[in-house]
Each structure stands twice: as structure tokens, then as C-alpha cells.
XYZ file of C-alpha atoms in Angstrom:
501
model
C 110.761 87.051 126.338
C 112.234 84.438 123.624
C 111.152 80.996 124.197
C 113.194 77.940 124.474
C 113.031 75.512 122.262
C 113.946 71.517 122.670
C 115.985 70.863 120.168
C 115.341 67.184 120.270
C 111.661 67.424 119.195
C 112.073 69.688 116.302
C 112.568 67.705 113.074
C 111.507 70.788 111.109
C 111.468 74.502 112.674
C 108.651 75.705 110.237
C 106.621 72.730 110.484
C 106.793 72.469 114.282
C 105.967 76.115 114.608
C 103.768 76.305 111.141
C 105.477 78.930 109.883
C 104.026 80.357 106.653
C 106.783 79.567 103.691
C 107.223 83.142 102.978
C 108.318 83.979 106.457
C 112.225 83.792 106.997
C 114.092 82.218 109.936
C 117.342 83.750 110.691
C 119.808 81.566 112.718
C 122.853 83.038 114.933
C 125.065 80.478 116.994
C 127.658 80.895 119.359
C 128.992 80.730 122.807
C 127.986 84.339 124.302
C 129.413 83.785 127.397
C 129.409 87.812 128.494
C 127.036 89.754 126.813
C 127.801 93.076 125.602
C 126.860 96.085 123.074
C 129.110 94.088 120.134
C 126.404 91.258 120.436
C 123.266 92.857 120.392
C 124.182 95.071 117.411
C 124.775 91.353 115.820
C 121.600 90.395 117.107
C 119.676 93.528 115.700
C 121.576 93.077 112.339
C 120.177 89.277 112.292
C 117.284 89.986 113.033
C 116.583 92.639 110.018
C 117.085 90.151 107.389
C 114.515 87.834 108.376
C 111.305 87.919 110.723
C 112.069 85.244 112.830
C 115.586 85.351 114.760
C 116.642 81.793 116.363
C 119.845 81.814 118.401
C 121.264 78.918 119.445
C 124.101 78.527 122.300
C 126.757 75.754 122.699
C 125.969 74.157 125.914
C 128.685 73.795 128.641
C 130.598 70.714 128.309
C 131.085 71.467 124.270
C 132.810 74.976 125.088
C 136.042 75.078 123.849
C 137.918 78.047 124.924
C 140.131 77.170 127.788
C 139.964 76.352 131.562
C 136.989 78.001 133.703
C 134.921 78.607 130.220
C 132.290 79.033 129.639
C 132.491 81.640 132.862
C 128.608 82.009 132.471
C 126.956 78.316 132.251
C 124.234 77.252 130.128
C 121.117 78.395 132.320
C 122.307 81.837 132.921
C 123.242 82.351 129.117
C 119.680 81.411 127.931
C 118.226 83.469 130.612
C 119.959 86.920 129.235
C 119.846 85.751 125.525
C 115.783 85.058 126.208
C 115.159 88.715 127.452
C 116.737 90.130 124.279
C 113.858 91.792 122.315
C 114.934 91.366 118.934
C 115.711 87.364 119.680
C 112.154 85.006 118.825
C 113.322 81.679 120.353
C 116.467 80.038 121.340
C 118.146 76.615 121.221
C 120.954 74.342 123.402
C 122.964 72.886 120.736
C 124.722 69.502 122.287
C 127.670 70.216 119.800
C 130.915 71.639 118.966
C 129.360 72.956 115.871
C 125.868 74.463 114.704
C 125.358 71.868 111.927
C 122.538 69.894 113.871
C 121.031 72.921 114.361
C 121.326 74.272 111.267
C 119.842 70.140 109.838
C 116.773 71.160 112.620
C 115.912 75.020 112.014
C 117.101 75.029 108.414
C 117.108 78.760 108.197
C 117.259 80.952 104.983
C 119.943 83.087 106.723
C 122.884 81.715 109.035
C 124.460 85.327 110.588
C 127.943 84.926 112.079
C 130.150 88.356 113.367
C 132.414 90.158 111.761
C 135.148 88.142 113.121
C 134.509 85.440 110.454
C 134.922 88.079 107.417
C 138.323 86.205 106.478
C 136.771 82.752 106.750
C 140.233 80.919 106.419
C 140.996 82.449 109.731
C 138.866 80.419 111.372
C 140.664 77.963 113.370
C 138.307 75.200 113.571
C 137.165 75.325 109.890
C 134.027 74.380 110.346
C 132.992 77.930 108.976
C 133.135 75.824 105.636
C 131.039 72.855 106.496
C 127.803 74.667 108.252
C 127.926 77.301 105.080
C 127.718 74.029 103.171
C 124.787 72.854 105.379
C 122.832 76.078 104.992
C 123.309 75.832 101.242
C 121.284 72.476 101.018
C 118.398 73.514 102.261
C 118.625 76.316 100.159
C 119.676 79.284 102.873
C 122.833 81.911 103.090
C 125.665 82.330 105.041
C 125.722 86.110 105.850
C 128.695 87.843 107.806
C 126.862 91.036 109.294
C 129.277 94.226 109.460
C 128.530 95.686 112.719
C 132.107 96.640 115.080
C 133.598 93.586 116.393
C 134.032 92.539 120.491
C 135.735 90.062 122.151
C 133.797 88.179 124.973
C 136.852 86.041 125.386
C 139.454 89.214 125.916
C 136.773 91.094 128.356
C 136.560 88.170 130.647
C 140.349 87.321 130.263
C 140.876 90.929 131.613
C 138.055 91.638 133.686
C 136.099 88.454 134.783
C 138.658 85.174 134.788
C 140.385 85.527 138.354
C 144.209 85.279 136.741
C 146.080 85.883 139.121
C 149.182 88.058 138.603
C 151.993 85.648 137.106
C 149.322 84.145 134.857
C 148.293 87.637 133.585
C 151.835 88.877 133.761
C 152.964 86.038 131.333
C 150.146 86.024 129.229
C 150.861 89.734 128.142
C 154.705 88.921 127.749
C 153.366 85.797 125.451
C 150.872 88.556 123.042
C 153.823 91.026 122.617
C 155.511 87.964 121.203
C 153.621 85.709 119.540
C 150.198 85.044 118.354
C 147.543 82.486 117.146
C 148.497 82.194 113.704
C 152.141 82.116 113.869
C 151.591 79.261 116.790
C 149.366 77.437 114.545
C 151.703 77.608 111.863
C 154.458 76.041 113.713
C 151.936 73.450 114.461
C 151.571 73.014 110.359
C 155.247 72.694 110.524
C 155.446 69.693 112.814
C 152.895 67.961 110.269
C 156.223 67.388 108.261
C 158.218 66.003 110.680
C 158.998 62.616 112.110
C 159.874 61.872 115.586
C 161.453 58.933 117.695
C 160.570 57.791 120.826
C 161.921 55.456 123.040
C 161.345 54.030 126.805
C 159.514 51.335 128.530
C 155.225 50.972 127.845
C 152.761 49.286 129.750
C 148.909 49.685 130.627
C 147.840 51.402 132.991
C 144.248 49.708 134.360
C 142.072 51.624 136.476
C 139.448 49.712 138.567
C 136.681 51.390 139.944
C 135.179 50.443 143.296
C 132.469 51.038 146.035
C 134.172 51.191 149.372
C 131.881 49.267 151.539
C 133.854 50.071 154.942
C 136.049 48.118 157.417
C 135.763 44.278 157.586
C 133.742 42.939 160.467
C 136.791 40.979 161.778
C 139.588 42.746 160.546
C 140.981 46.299 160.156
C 140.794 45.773 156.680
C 139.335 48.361 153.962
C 136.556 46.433 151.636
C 135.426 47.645 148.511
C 133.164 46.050 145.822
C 134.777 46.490 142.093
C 132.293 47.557 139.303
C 134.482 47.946 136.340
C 137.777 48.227 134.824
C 138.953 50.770 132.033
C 142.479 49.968 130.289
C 144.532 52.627 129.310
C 147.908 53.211 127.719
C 150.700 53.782 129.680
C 154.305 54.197 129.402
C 155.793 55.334 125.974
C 152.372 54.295 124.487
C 150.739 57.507 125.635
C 153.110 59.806 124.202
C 153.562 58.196 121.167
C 149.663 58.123 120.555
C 149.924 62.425 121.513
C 152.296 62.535 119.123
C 150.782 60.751 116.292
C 148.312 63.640 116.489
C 150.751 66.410 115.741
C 154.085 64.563 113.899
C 154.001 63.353 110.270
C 154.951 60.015 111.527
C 156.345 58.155 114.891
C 158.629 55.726 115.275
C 158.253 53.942 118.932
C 161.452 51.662 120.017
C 159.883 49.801 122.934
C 159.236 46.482 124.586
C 156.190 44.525 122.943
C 156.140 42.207 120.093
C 153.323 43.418 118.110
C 150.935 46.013 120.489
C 148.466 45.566 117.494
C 147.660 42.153 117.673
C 146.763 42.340 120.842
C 143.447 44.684 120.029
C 143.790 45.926 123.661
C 145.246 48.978 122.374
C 144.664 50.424 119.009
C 147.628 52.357 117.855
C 147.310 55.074 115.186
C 148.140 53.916 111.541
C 151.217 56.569 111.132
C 153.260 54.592 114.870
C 155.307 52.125 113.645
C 156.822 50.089 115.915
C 159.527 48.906 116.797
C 160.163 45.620 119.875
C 163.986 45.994 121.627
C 162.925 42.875 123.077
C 162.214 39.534 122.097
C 158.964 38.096 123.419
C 158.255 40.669 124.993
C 154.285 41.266 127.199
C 153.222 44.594 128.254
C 152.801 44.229 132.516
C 150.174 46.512 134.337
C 150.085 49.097 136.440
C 146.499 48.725 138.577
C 145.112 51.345 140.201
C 141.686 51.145 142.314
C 139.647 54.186 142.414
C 136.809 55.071 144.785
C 134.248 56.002 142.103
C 131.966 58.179 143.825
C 135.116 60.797 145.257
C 137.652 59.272 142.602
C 140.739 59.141 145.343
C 143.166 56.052 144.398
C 143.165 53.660 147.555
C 145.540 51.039 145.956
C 148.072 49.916 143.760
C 148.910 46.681 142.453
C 151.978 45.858 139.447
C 151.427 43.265 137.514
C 154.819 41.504 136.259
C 158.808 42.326 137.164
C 160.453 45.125 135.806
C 162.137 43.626 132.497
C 164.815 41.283 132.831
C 167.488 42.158 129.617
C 170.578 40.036 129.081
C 174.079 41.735 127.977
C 173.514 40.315 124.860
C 169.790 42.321 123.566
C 171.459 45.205 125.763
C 173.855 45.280 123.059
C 171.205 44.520 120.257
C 169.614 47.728 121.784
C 172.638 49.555 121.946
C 173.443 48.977 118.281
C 169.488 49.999 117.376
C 169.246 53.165 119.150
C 172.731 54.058 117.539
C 172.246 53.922 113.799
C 168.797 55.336 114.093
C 170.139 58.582 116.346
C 172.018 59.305 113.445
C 168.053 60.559 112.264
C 167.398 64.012 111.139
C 164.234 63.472 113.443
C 163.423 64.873 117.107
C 164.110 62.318 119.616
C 162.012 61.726 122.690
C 163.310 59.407 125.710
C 160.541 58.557 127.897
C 162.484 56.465 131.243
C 160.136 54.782 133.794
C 163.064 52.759 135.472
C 161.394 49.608 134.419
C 165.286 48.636 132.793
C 165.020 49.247 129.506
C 167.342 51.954 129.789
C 170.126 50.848 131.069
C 173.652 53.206 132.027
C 175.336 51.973 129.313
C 172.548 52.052 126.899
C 172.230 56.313 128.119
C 175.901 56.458 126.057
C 174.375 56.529 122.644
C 172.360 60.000 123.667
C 175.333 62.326 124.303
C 175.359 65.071 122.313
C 172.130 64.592 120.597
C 169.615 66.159 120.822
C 167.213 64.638 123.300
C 164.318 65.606 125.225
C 164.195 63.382 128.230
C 161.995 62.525 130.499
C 163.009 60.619 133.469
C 160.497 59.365 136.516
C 160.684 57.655 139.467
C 158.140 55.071 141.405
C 157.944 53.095 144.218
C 159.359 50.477 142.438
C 162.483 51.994 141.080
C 163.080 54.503 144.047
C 166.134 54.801 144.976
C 167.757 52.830 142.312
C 166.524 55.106 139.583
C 168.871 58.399 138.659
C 168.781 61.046 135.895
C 172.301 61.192 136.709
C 173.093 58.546 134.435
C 172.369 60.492 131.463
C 175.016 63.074 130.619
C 175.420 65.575 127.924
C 172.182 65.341 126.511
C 170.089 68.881 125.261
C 166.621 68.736 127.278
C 165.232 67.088 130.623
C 162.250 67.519 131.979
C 161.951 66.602 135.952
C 159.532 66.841 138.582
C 160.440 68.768 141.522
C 160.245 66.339 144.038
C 162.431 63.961 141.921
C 164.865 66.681 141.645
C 165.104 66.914 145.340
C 165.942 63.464 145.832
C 168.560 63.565 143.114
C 170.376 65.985 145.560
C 168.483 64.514 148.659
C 167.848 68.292 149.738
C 164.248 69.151 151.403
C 165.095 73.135 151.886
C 167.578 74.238 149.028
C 166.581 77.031 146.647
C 164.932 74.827 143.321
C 166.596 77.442 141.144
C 170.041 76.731 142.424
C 169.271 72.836 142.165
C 167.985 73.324 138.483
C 171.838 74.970 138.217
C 173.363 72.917 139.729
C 171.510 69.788 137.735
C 172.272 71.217 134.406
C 176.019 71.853 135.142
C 176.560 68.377 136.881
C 175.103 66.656 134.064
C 175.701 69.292 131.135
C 172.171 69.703 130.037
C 171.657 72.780 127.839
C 168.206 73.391 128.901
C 166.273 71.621 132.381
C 162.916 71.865 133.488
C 161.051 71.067 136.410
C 157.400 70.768 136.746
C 155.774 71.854 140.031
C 152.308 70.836 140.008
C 149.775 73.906 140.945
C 153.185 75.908 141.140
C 153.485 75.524 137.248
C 157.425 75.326 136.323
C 160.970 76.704 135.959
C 163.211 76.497 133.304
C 166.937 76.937 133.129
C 168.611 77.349 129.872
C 172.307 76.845 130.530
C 173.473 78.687 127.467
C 172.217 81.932 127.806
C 172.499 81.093 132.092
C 168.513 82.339 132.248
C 165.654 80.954 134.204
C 161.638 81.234 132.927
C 159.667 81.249 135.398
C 155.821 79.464 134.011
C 152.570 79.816 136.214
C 150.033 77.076 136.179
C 146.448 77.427 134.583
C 144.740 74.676 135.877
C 145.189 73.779 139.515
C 142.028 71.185 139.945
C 143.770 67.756 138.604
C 141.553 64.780 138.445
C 144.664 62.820 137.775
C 148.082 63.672 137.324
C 149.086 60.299 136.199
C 150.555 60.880 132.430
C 150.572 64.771 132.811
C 154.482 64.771 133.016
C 154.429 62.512 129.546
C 152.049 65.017 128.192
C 154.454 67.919 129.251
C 157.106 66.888 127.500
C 155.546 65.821 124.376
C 154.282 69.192 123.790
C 157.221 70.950 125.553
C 159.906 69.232 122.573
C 157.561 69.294 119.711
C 156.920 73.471 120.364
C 160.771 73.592 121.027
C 162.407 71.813 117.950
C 160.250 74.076 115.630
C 160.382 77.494 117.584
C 163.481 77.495 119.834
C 161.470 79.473 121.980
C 161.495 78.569 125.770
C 158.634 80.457 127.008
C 156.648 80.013 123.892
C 157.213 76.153 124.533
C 156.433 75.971 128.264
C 153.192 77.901 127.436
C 152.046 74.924 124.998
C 153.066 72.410 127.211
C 151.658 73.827 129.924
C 148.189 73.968 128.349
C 148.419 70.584 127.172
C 149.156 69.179 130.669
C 146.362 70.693 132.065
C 144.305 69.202 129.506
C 145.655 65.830 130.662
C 145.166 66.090 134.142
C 141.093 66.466 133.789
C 140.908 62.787 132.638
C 141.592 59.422 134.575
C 145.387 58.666 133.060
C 146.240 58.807 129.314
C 142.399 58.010 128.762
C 142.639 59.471 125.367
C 144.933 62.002 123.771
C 144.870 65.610 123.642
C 142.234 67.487 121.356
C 144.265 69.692 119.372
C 141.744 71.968 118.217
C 140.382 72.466 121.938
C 144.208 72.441 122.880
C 144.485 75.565 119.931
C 141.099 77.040 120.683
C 142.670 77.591 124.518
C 145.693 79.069 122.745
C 143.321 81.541 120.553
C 141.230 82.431 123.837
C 144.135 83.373 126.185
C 146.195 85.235 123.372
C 143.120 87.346 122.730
């Protein structure tokens, strides 16, 4: 049996062990989340270059390959990789990459698979840097040449329960597309700008102990024990979209968000206030903190109060800069930035919207004011209230939405029911399963969508390619507390690589 080693107490593998100097340590890292004949062949070709073979495995929360991954966690992985007979010792590396590992063991040899033969091909490119690392203290990189496996394609097929629309749709997506092309689409949108306009705010989340029921009064009371702000609004996308756009302009309501320090905006948003003297209000939220259920909300400030005369200031903004060769985004909360007459200067453009309503705004707040615009993006219970209809068919609402309002292509997003698209043009629907259905928070998730739904779109004009990305993205979102930070793109393409496989 291999041993385990602690990582954390190894400054040097040779000293700690007092290995003689003309001994060498081999080093293979990876996942190995399902074991099979591919892997020990690796391990057996390690292990003949050397005399001592090291392995060390990413631990759990570092795992980037998609929802329900690693399928094996960390304690059962070290248990099979331990009763390999050609493997010496193994180590739990606490990162996405082996180069503290590599700093600790310092190995003459660093063995990857055959998979990493082209070394541009790998996605994360950090191929480069640990072959760098094992060069400074003097050790190879060496790519062994056994036949290659895929863990990730045996348990998408055998071991992931997919159910059937998520495996049915997932070999539609491989006959069409795959990693590289997607990626390279993603290298396109590095040259493009995009516009983005709608109402931001914060979004604070307090987190409380619920002590129980007042002694006098049926009242709920809770003990707070922090507060985290996040950005909410057309701040979240914009920040999602800084990550993947060459640069963003934001037309909004703030003076200057980057004074404030509460915030930090990335260095390629540049915004723009509609309004003069303009504050961000707040959106509070308390949280339970031991379950995490919401037990109250509390806004902070009026929705925004806009005289006919900066409507028409607005008006005369949004105007010259539709005339853009740039993908426009319309993000409306029903906070009245956005007023009827103001949703003019988007027909016949080429708009993704996304419209939302709240228990401030309900009622008041309709997508119908928008006409003629290319892309909307609504949630199915807001699209039920549009038509006030509990029972009807949601693909003959979708219809009936994008020929009401003209809107060449409508979406609605169904929670764990994933989401239906109807492209008016060519009069098809796309039906798009969930991947995710555990949601720590769906606040933002809708945002999310659509940021990755458009920016996919304007590059591909692929539908189903589109709602794939977005999809993926959303479910990304919806495992932190609101727009807590922005979507990884390399786990977001990592995902991609793993379910295309």
C-alpha cells in the first residue's frame, strides 16, 4: 500500500524522506476520478523512469469539470490510488494546479497522459507554467505514450445519472459542435464591445441566528452576525461581462460607482450615470445562516423618481449610442429607469432583453412595452402573468408572446425544468434540460442567463449552442449567495470540455 503524505509538512520530498540524490522521484497529478486500465498503464509508464512514483490528486472543492464532479470524492480516490502497486506515496494537492506540489516534491520527472501530447490544446494552459516549475529545480516534463481514456466520457455515459433530455441533448450538442470551436468563439468575443443598460443597486445579504418566537409576541427573533454586499442590478452583468467582452459600456444610475470603494468595478466598464445625483438603494435580504432560507426582505430607497426632462436626456443618450456596431444588453428591474417611451429607441435593434418583475413593481411592470426588439429572455412565471393564464400550454404562450410583441427569438427560463426557446423566424421551439437542480440562490441566475445566452448568440447564431452556454453559466450562479462574484470562465469552459467529451 502507498502511503499518504501531508503535503503541508514537506518542504523538501528527499529531505523529509532522505532520499539518496541518485534516486529519482517521478510525479503524476490529476483528478482520477474513475479508475481504469488507461491509468494504470500511465502509472506503470511513470513509474519506469524513476524509482520512486508520487501521485498527487486534486482534492474536491478544486475539481473543475462540471456539476456532480468529482463523482468519486477525495477519500475514496486516495484509497484506490494507495493500493496501486507501482504507486510509492501519494499527495492532496489544495489547488487547481500541481505547481505547489511540484515547489514540495520537486521531482526529476513530471509524467502527464497522452492527452497533453499537443500541449496548446490544453485549455487551462497551465501545462506551460508547471513544465516551467519542473525545469527550475532541474526535472522534465515527460508525456508517456501509452493509449489514451477518458474518465470524464465513462462517467458521463455510464456513472453521472443524466437523465434522458440531458443525455439526449448533449449528443445532439457533440454531433455539432465541440470544445475548440466553442472556445474559439469565446476568443472572438475578446474583440468585441458591448452595451448595457438598466437600473443597478446592491444587493446586501445579512446573515442571522434565528433565536425563536418572542416571549410576548408572535414575532420571529433572530440575532444578525454579519453582512456581505454584493452587486446587484446591471452591476452584475456588466462585471460577467467584463470577463468575456473587450470592453463594456454600462448606461445606468450612479454618479461615479468607483468612488464609492463599495464596489470595485473592472478597469475595461466604463460608465456611464443617466441620472444626475444619482445613489445606488439596497435590496436586503436576511438569511438563516445555519439552513441559508431567506426569512426577510427589506428595500432601502424609492424606485427612481425621473423628470420628463432627463427622460429625454436619456432618450437622446441611448439613441446616438444604439447606432453602435456593439451587442446591446437591456437589463429592466422596473425600478423606472426604463420608461415606455424610453423602450422606443430599441425597435429594430438588436437587443437582448431581460425584463423582471418584484414585489415592488408587480403589476405595474410589463414586457409588453417593448416591441419589435430581436431577443427576450423571461421567466416562466412572469410570462404567465403577462397573459394572467395558470393552465395554458407555455409553448403556445412563448407564440403567442413573440407574435404580440414581434420578437424574433423568446426564451423562458424554468428553473429545475431548464428552458424553451422559440425562434419566430424559422417558427421552431428548442427545448433545453437543466444540469443543476440544487440552487443555493437563484437571485442573479436570470442576469447570468442572459449574459451568456447574447454573448454565445451574437458570435454563433446558434440557438441551442447558446442555451447550452447559458445554461451552464446559470448553474454556476445559482451555487453562490447572489452575484457574489462572477463566473470562472475556465471552470465555466472546463464544464464545457467535460460534458462534450
Amino acid at each position: 500500500m502507498a502511503k499518504t503524505l501531508n503535503l503541508e509538512k514537506i518542504k523538501d520530498l528527499r529531505k523529509h524522506l532522505s532520499i539518496k540524490s541518485n534516486k529519482k522521484i517521478v510525479l503524476c497529478h490529476g483528478v482520477f476520478d474513475a479508475i481504469h486500465a488507461g491509468h494504470i498503464d500511465y502509472f506503470n509508464s511513470s513509474k519506469k523512469l524513476g524509482d520512486i512514483l508520487v501521485v498527487s490528486l486534486t482534492e474536491d472543492n478544486f475539481v473543475n469539470k462540471g456539476f456532480d464532479r468529482p463523482f468519486f470524492k477525495i477519500n475514496d480516490r486516495i484509497k484506490v490510488i494507495n493500493s496501486i502497486k507501482s504507486i510509492d506515496f501519494s499527495v492532496i494537492s489544495k489547488s487547481p494546479s500541481s505547481i505547489n506540489v511540484i515547489k514540495k516534491i520537486k521531482p526529476n520527472f513530471y509524467c502527464k497522459g497522452p492527452d497533453y501530447k499537443n500541449k496548446k490544446k490544453d485549455l487551462t494552459k497551465k501545462i506551460f507554467l508547471e513544465e516551467k516549475e519542473v525545469k527550475k529545480y532541474g526535472g522534465k516534463l515527460v508525456i508517456t505514450k501509452d493509449i489514451s481514456h477518458s474518465s470524464s466520457k465513462l462517467i458521463n455515459n455510464k456513472l453521472i445519472s443524466l437523465n434522458a433530455n440531458q443525455l439526449n441533448i448533449l449528443k445532439q450538442l457533440k454531433r455539432k459542435y465541440n470544445p475548440n470551436m466553442i472556445f474559439q468563439y469565446f476568443q472572438k468575443l475578446k474583440k468585441i464591445n458591448v452595451n448595457i443598460y438598466g437600473e443597478s443597486f446592491y444587493d446586501k445579504y445579512t446573515f442571522c441566528e434565528c433565536l425563536g418566537k418572542s416571549g410576548k409576541e408572535p414575532v420571529l427573533v433572530v440575532r444578525k452576525s454579519y453582512s456581505k454586499l454584493f452587486p446587484g442590478g446591471s452591476l452584475a452583468p456588466s462585471i460577467n461581462c467584463s470577463k468575456i467582452f473587450n470592453k463594456v459600456n454600462l448606461f445606468s444610475n450612479f454618479s461615479n460607482i468607483k468612488k464609492k470603494n463599495q464596489i470595485n468595478l473592472p478597469i475595461n466598464i466604463f460608465t456611464k450615470n443617466l441620472i444626475d445625483k444619482s445613489n445606488l438603494f439596497i435590496k436586503e435580504r436576511f438569511i438563516e445562516k445555519i439552513s441559508n432560507n431567506k426569512l426577510l426582505g427589506v428595500y432601502e430607497n424609492e424606485d427612481l423618481n425621473i423628470t420628463k426632462y432627463t427622460y429625454k436626456k436619456i432618450f437622446n443618450t441611448l439613441k446616438k449610442k444604439l447606432k453602435q456596431k456593439s451587442t446591446h444588453l437591456v437589463f429592466d428591474y422596473g425600478h423606472g429607469l426604463i420608461s415606455k417611451k424610453i423602450t422606443s429607441v430599441f425597435k429594430n435593434k438588436k437587443i437582448y432583453l431581460n425584463t423582471q418583475i418584484n414585489s415592488s413593481n408587480i403589476g405595474l411592470h410589463t414586457i409588453k412595452k417593448y416591441q419589435n426588439i430581436f431577443c427576450a429572455i423571461i421567466n416562466e412565471s412572469e410570462l404567465r402573468f403577462e397573459f394572467r393564464s395558470k393552465d395554458e400550454n407555455i409553448k403556445s404562450l412563448l407564440k403567442k408572446l413573440s407574435k404580440l410583441l414581434n420578437i424574433e427569438i423568446c426564451v423562458v427560463t424554468r428553473g429545475k425544468e431548464g428552458s424553451i426557446l422559440y425562434n419566430k423566424k424559422q417558427n421552431k421551439f428548442v427545448d433545453f434540460p437543466a444540469f443543476d437542480n440544487r440552487p443555493l440562490d437563484k437571485i442573479g441566475s436570470g442576469d447570468t442567463f442572459l449574459t451568456y445566452f447574447s454573448s454565445m448568440h451574437c458570435v454563433s447564431k446558434q440557438d441551442d449552442l447558446s442555451l447550452f452556454i447559458a445554461t451552464i453559466a446559470a448553474s454556476q450562479n445559482i451555487r453562490m449567495f447572489a452575484n457574489e462574484k462572477p463566473i470562472d470562465i475556465e471552470s465555466l469552459q472546463k464544464t464545457i470540455e467535460t460534458y462534450l467529451k
